[in-house]
Amino acid sequence: MPQTNRENGVSPGRLTPADVQANFADLHPAYDEHEALVAADRCYFCHDAPCMTACPTTIDIPLFIRQIATGTPEAAAKTILDQNILGGMCARVCPTETLCEEVCVREVAEGKPVEIGRLQRYATDTLMAKGVHPFVRAAETGKQVAVVGAGPSGLACAHRLAMLGHNVVVFEARSKGGGLNEFGIAAYKSTNDFAQKELDWLMAIGGIEIRYQQALGQSITLDGLQDDFDAVFLGMGLTAVNALRLDGEDKTNVTDAVDFIADLRQASDLTALPVGRRVVVIGGGMTAIDAGVQAKLLGAEDVTIVYRRGQEAMAASKFEQDLARQKGVTLICNATPVGIEGNGSLTAVTFAYTETRDGKLETLDETFTLPADQLFKAIGQKLGDTPDGLTLDGGKIAVNDAQKTNLANVWAGGDCASGGDDLTVTAVAEGRDAAMDIHATLTGAS
Amino acid sequence: MADLTSNFLGIKSPNPFWLASAPPTDKEYNVRRAFEAGWGGVVWKTLGAEGPPVVNVNGPRYGAIHGADRRLLGLNNIELITDRPLEVNLEEMARVKKDYPDHALIASVMVPCEEDEWKRIIPRIAETGCDGFELNFGCPHGMAERGMGSAVGQVPEYIEMVTRWCKEATDLPVIVKLTPNITNILLPAQAAKDGGADAVSLINTINSITNVNLDAMAPEPMIDGKGTHGGYCGPAVKPIALNMVAEIARNPGTHGLPISGIGGVTTWRDAAEFMALGAGNVQVCTAAMTYGFKVVQEMISGLSQWMDEKGYTSIEEVVGRAVPNVTDWQYLNLNHVTKARIDQDACIQCGRCYAACEDTSHQAISMSEDRVFDVKDDECVACNLCVNVCPVDGCITMETIAPGAMDERTGKVVEKEYANWTTHPNNPSATAAE
């Protein structure tokens, strides 16, 4: 891809619109029917299948693949959505290489798993393209439940509650729903405004109202929700970010990777989005990869992701790391930032090498400096201010196995709650499970 | 290098792989391509009586069933015998035979059940220089309704009669092609032999409906909303064909009658199996129709490699070699005890053996929390289902329990002596062992 703009600094239009469009095409294009049938035929229909166990939402994968193979992708979609109402998004963003596909027996046997994620997408896309919503609400219970956050856990919780006959009001801090599906995922994983389409499709069940620009602690309070509703589910995610705590962190073009990713997802014209000529990303998780890869795809000449520990400790999967390398991103491990250089504007970042001794990370004296005109921090997100009275556990809202917090009639799930990985699919499972427990509590079944 | 040269009824061909009488052998163009591709012989598409030829339907002629990855497992057809004029076929046959004198060219024939019809056409076809005849008493659709094909093949007396007419009309070898759409293959085979047939070939296709169009509610292949049964062939019919070949080969009345094996031959291995059960050569159709004529190259190289590995130098050494080991159930050794063994290194932990055994068999496979599957010797009846459902070839095998060792299921010591049902105490009509 020819570079059209080699200016130093942070600048838009580094590539032609055609190149940018090609770069941000669907990472895993949808299967056509033939491809889906060929892929489905590879499934062995395992007993007590490992893929199913590995799925945080426990989708009956062998069953849905058999349903695809026998020409009923709509039935397959129902099997998926029964367990995971955001099965369409999860098909796109799940790190299947560390979940279902990692344990597929054909991965074990041949190093080539059944492509479960793409098959799931085929099934859910087929159903959604027909505009069908396959669930109907139970008779209204008259119970009102507040859900805080219209992200994966909140939406999963809201849908399940609505299905069970409860009325749900979702309070969303932003002016758009979807949470990280809308704001926090690389654009090439969710193309064509899929997060909003899925949200609209999910809402078709009825019984759910979303109120936007309603942030907890600002226009609404937990106390108020507890007073006004029969139950409250907290799914507001991690709203704060960790800081480097280095001098110069306030320099121009030193920003949080999550903001860059969100801006990119919301941009109507990617060529208008400025990006550095030389970009450094600090971090080792999916956010670092998403930011680094997308900076490269926007036309940054050099993108380097620097992680303070060894490669084996990176939270990003091997697939994600390989993707970054394949796109031309450099990965450097065992280096930690010690200096942000530049007069006003960023010009370089200095790193010191690290070493792990006796399980402890130590910073060495030897350093190196990477020229940079844009620095993204991707060193983790954390819980924002939480209402008083909530017990925390490891910086997250403490919940039990049923996603119940310590407060009466308050449940929590997704990234803001303790337990589980910070994944869309885990958030969906937690939202769903919380809904089931809320339902049991409200109907006196437990 | 093994010698694959075939001498079947004195008809020589470079290898034992012939194309069966079927669509691939309907005309000169195809047959020349087949010989160039390496096929040893061809049975020309069945010739009918002189006069206006038969007509075929103008809609689909074939139906199919598929396995994984749309692998074609079974094909059926409602095509009739050649729909080209007799004279055209005869001219082409003569030309081809002249150009390929070392390849086998057999004429398949089907005319109404009248002596003068057969005695008129056989010598006329012989003028082409063909190497022999195959009497089509097997075609199960269309022609049967007109008193030909399987309508003849289902009446042993007709088989014998027509075979005799043909033998009286020619000195060339006469092969009688048998239909499997009967209850006992020995009767038509015996009739063919009694009529003087030099050989039988089998099986022809099986009456079948491959699938039903659930929108139109009609069988496929569907012609204007209607369907009819067709002749089934391809890999799916091989087991039926092998059994019928073996029955003819081992039955004292028909033992020794040369057999041309037909039915789902797709690879060299299939061919070797037919020959081991008594077929002197094999005829192939569906494999060629699925993959083209080139498949014969694998059949040739595979059979050759296998024969070399086994030390067989000629086809004759293979033919019939497994026949002595085909027996009746009552003679199987009840003192032969085996148990399933799972190779844990090869196991990919799909658990299908467990599901099959637990749900549908003898609850003889255990499953641990970490998905290790083991055979419970005290429950295993050695049914072999786990072997068959395992997706990894060779992962589960049957181990013979040595005489003197304990069969944990029965609690009895495995006996060394052969003992079968005929002498078993539970058999009300058991005969004394002594």
PDB file of C-alpha atoms in Angstrom, chain B residues 24 54 81 118 120 126-127 152 215 224 253 264 340 361 391-392:
ATOM      1  CA  PRO B  24     -19.153 -44.144 -19.854  1.00  0.00           C
ATOM      2  CA  VAL B  54     -35.039 -46.724 -27.196  1.00  0.00           C
ATOM      3  CA  ILE B  81     -29.700 -49.114 -22.830  1.00  0.00           C
ATOM      4  CA  TRP B 118     -30.859 -63.386 -29.904  1.00  0.00           C
ATOM      5  CA  ARG B 120     -29.785 -62.987 -35.163  1.00  0.00           C
ATOM      6  CA  ALA B 126     -19.455 -60.714 -33.352  1.00  0.00           C
ATOM      7  CA  GLU B 127     -18.480 -59.238 -36.712  1.00  0.00           C
ATOM      8  CA  VAL B 152     -35.266 -62.031 -17.290  1.00  0.00           C
ATOM      9  CA  ASP B 215     -41.043 -29.533  -1.649  1.00  0.00           C
ATOM     10  CA  ASP B 224     -42.159 -33.277 -14.257  1.00  0.00           C
ATOM     11  CA  GLY B 253     -22.736 -75.801  -7.322  1.00  0.00           C
ATOM     12  CA  GLY B 264     -18.888 -49.892  -6.031  1.00  0.00           C
ATOM     13  CA  ALA B 340     -11.185 -53.499  22.343  1.00  0.00           C
ATOM     14  CA  SER B 361     -24.057 -51.136  23.280  1.00  0.00           C
ATOM     15  CA  PRO B 391     -12.649 -41.188  13.432  1.00  0.00           C
ATOM     16  CA  VAL B 392      -8.968 -42.120  13.757  1.00  0.00           C
TER      17      VAL B 392
END
